[in-house]
Amino acid sequence: MADRGTISFDTLRGLTRRTIAPICPIGTNHSDLRTVRNCEGSMKLSAQTDYAVVMLAAAARHCGVSGRLNATLLADETGLPLPTVQKLVSRLSSAGLIESTRGTGGGFRLARPPAAISLADIVEAIEGPITLTSCVDKGRHDCCIEESCRVKPHWNAVNGAVRSTLAGVTLATLSTHPEPA
């Protein structure tokens, strides 16, 4: 680990190979996270979550918590459609990751410093709680083998490990250019 609160790309790549590679087609190369994103049958974030990460990373580079951005400027900078940016600003504001002000001189800014916003915070703001299976959700019982499943007791630990890994990647890390290997 580089410093407390961040993880190295190699660590994240290693975790990705161990947790995602087993469900991808045999022979898929996961040496690069981009292949995980494109691997059919793999776990992946929704486009909305991906866009939220891109937006917040751009906001962190542009102004951090001191200045304000508007949706048009952010759409231009990221290449995302303006309606998508506006929708995500609303969701991220509701989740407490950005502060939004309407009217003259309005706009939005990060609610906390980039080092205090994690990838897990962003994923949960858009996707909801990080769970890999529905059997661990309270009130959801749509699995036909739930009563006899010997794996179910372990899913909370797996979910915790994934969430912990995502929590170890900060917006500050995501908003900087990676150092050459």
Short mmCIF file of C-alpha atoms in Angstrom, two decimals:
data_model
loop_
_atom_site.label_atom_id
_atom_site.label_comp_id
_atom_site.label_asym_id
_atom_site.label_seq_id
_atom_site.Cartn_x
_atom_site.Cartn_y
_atom_site.Cartn_z
CA MET A 1 0.00 0.00 0.00
CA ALA A 2 1.20 3.46 -0.91
CA ASP A 3 -0.21 5.24 2.15
CA ARG A 4 -3.08 4.85 4.56
CA GLY A 5 -6.38 5.20 2.73
CA THR A 6 -5.13 4.24 -0.73
CA ILE A 7 -4.13 0.99 -2.39
CA SER A 8 -1.79 0.40 -5.25
CA PHE A 9 -3.03 -0.49 -8.72
CA ASP A 10 -1.19 -3.82 -8.41
CA THR A 11 -3.07 -4.68 -5.22
CA LEU A 12 -6.41 -3.83 -6.81
CA ARG A 13 -5.48 -5.77 -9.95
CA GLY A 14 -4.51 -8.79 -7.81
CA LEU A 15 -7.79 -8.67 -5.91
CA THR A 16 -9.67 -8.37 -9.19
CA ARG A 17 -7.98 -11.46 -10.61
CA ARG A 18 -8.75 -13.47 -7.49
CA THR A 19 -12.37 -12.38 -7.07
CA ILE A 20 -13.57 -11.91 -10.63
CA ALA A 21 -11.46 -14.17 -12.83
CA PRO A 22 -13.09 -17.40 -11.59
CA ILE A 23 -16.46 -16.37 -13.06
CA CYS A 24 -15.10 -15.21 -16.43
CA PRO A 25 -14.61 -17.49 -19.43
CA ILE A 26 -11.56 -19.74 -19.28
CA GLY A 27 -8.52 -18.13 -20.82
CA THR A 28 -9.59 -14.53 -20.18
CA ASN A 29 -6.56 -12.36 -19.36
CA HIS A 30 -7.19 -10.11 -16.36
CA SER A 31 -3.78 -8.48 -16.22
CA ASP A 32 -5.45 -5.15 -16.86
CA LEU A 33 -8.62 -3.88 -15.16
CA ARG A 34 -9.99 -2.75 -18.53
CA THR A 35 -10.38 -6.40 -19.57
CA VAL A 36 -12.45 -7.06 -16.46
CA ARG A 37 -14.79 -4.25 -17.40
CA ASN A 38 -15.31 -5.75 -20.87
CA CYS A 39 -15.40 -9.41 -19.90
CA GLU A 40 -18.78 -10.95 -20.57
CA GLY A 41 -20.13 -12.71 -17.52
CA SER A 42 -18.01 -10.69 -15.11
CA MET A 43 -19.08 -8.42 -12.32
CA LYS A 44 -19.05 -4.82 -13.40
CA LEU A 45 -20.27 -1.44 -12.34
CA SER A 46 -23.20 0.16 -14.11
CA ALA A 47 -22.52 2.88 -16.64
CA GLN A 48 -24.10 5.38 -14.24
CA THR A 49 -21.63 4.44 -11.51
CA ASP A 50 -18.73 4.59 -13.95
CA TYR A 51 -19.87 8.06 -15.06
CA ALA A 52 -20.25 9.20 -11.45
CA VAL A 53 -16.64 8.19 -10.76
CA VAL A 54 -15.46 10.02 -13.89
CA MET A 55 -17.43 13.13 -12.90
CA LEU A 56 -16.22 13.22 -9.31
CA ALA A 57 -12.61 12.62 -10.36
CA ALA A 58 -12.89 15.56 -12.76
CA ALA A 59 -14.49 17.68 -10.03
CA ALA A 60 -11.63 16.78 -7.67
CA ARG A 61 -9.05 17.79 -10.28
CA HIS A 62 -10.89 20.94 -11.18
CA CYS A 63 -11.77 22.49 -7.86
CA GLY A 64 -11.68 20.06 -4.94
CA VAL A 65 -13.89 21.43 -2.16
CA SER A 66 -12.97 25.10 -2.57
CA GLY A 67 -14.53 26.12 -5.89
CA ARG A 68 -17.81 25.44 -7.65
CA LEU A 69 -18.47 23.70 -10.96
CA ASN A 70 -21.57 23.67 -13.07
CA ALA A 71 -23.02 20.71 -14.92
CA THR A 72 -22.30 22.19 -18.36
CA LEU A 73 -18.60 22.66 -17.61
CA LEU A 74 -18.35 19.15 -16.19
CA ALA A 75 -20.17 17.65 -19.20
CA ASP A 76 -17.74 19.45 -21.53
CA GLU A 77 -14.71 18.33 -19.54
CA THR A 78 -15.73 14.68 -19.25
CA GLY A 79 -17.52 14.21 -22.57
CA LEU A 80 -20.63 12.94 -20.78
CA PRO A 81 -24.08 14.04 -21.96
CA LEU A 82 -25.41 17.04 -20.00
CA PRO A 83 -28.66 15.27 -18.95
CA THR A 84 -26.60 12.40 -17.51
CA VAL A 85 -24.40 14.81 -15.57
CA GLN A 86 -27.47 16.65 -14.23
CA LYS A 87 -29.10 13.39 -13.12
CA LEU A 88 -25.92 12.21 -11.40
CA VAL A 89 -25.40 15.58 -9.69
CA SER A 90 -28.82 15.11 -8.13
CA ARG A 91 -28.08 11.55 -6.96
CA LEU A 92 -24.61 12.42 -5.65
CA SER A 93 -26.02 15.43 -3.83
CA SER A 94 -28.72 13.27 -2.21
CA ALA A 95 -25.98 10.87 -1.08
CA GLY A 96 -24.01 13.73 0.51
CA LEU A 97 -20.98 13.47 -1.77
CA ILE A 98 -21.47 16.87 -3.36
CA GLU A 99 -23.10 20.10 -2.24
CA SER A 100 -25.30 21.74 -4.83
CA THR A 101 -26.52 25.34 -4.94
CA ARG A 102 -29.05 26.61 -7.48
CA GLY A 103 -29.26 30.06 -9.02
CA THR A 104 -26.75 32.80 -9.78
CA GLY A 105 -23.32 31.85 -8.51
CA GLY A 106 -24.58 28.34 -7.93
CA GLY A 107 -23.12 25.07 -9.00
CA PHE A 108 -21.73 22.23 -7.00
CA ARG A 109 -18.60 21.18 -5.18
CA LEU A 110 -17.35 18.14 -3.34
CA ALA A 111 -18.83 17.86 0.14
CA ARG A 112 -15.57 16.48 1.54
CA PRO A 113 -11.93 16.55 0.50
CA PRO A 114 -11.12 14.06 -2.30
CA ALA A 115 -9.04 11.97 0.13
CA ALA A 116 -12.15 11.53 2.29
CA ILE A 117 -14.38 10.19 -0.51
CA SER A 118 -13.83 6.55 -1.41
CA LEU A 119 -14.75 4.49 -4.42
CA ALA A 120 -17.06 2.54 -2.09
CA ASP A 121 -18.88 5.79 -1.21
CA ILE A 122 -19.46 6.51 -4.91
CA VAL A 123 -20.55 2.97 -5.76
CA GLU A 124 -22.99 2.89 -2.84
CA ALA A 125 -24.38 6.32 -3.76
CA ILE A 126 -25.38 5.04 -7.19
CA GLU A 127 -25.79 1.26 -6.80
CA GLY A 128 -26.80 0.92 -3.16
CA PRO A 129 -25.10 -1.42 -0.68
CA ILE A 130 -22.22 -3.49 -2.02
CA THR A 131 -23.45 -7.08 -2.08
CA LEU A 132 -22.49 -9.76 -4.56
CA THR A 133 -25.52 -11.96 -3.93
CA SER A 134 -29.08 -11.16 -2.98
CA CYS A 135 -29.27 -13.83 -0.27
CA VAL A 136 -27.51 -11.57 2.22
CA ASP A 137 -30.06 -8.77 1.76
CA LYS A 138 -32.51 -8.62 4.64
CA GLY A 139 -35.99 -9.51 3.49
CA ARG A 140 -34.92 -10.97 0.12
CA HIS A 141 -35.33 -14.71 -0.12
CA ASP A 142 -35.41 -15.57 -3.80
CA CYS A 143 -32.89 -18.40 -3.78
CA CYS A 144 -34.19 -21.92 -4.11
CA ILE A 145 -31.28 -23.43 -2.12
CA GLU A 146 -31.08 -20.80 0.62
CA GLU A 147 -32.08 -23.18 3.42
CA SER A 148 -29.37 -25.72 2.61
CA CYS A 149 -26.67 -23.42 1.20
CA ARG A 150 -23.29 -23.89 2.88
CA VAL A 151 -21.79 -20.84 1.17
CA LYS A 152 -24.33 -18.25 2.34
CA PRO A 153 -22.68 -17.74 5.75
CA HIS A 154 -19.49 -16.65 3.97
CA TRP A 155 -20.97 -14.00 1.66
CA ASN A 156 -20.93 -11.25 4.27
CA ALA A 157 -17.16 -11.70 4.66
CA VAL A 158 -16.71 -11.61 0.89
CA ASN A 159 -18.91 -8.53 0.59
CA GLY A 160 -16.92 -6.90 3.38
CA ALA A 161 -13.64 -7.65 1.62
CA VAL A 162 -14.86 -6.15 -1.65
CA ARG A 163 -16.24 -3.08 0.13
CA SER A 164 -13.01 -2.69 2.11
CA THR A 165 -10.97 -2.80 -1.08
CA LEU A 166 -13.18 -0.20 -2.74
CA ALA A 167 -13.06 1.92 0.42
CA GLY A 168 -9.27 1.87 0.18
CA VAL A 169 -9.34 3.68 -3.17
CA THR A 170 -9.90 7.40 -2.68
CA LEU A 171 -11.13 10.04 -5.07
CA ALA A 172 -7.77 11.74 -4.55
CA THR A 173 -6.08 8.67 -6.03
CA LEU A 174 -8.57 8.40 -8.89
CA SER A 175 -8.16 12.05 -9.83
CA THR A 176 -4.40 11.87 -10.39
CA HIS A 177 -2.50 10.38 -13.29
CA PRO A 178 -1.04 6.98 -12.36
CA GLU A 179 2.71 6.87 -12.01
CA PRO A 180 4.48 4.99 -14.81
CA ALA A 181 5.38 1.43 -13.90
#
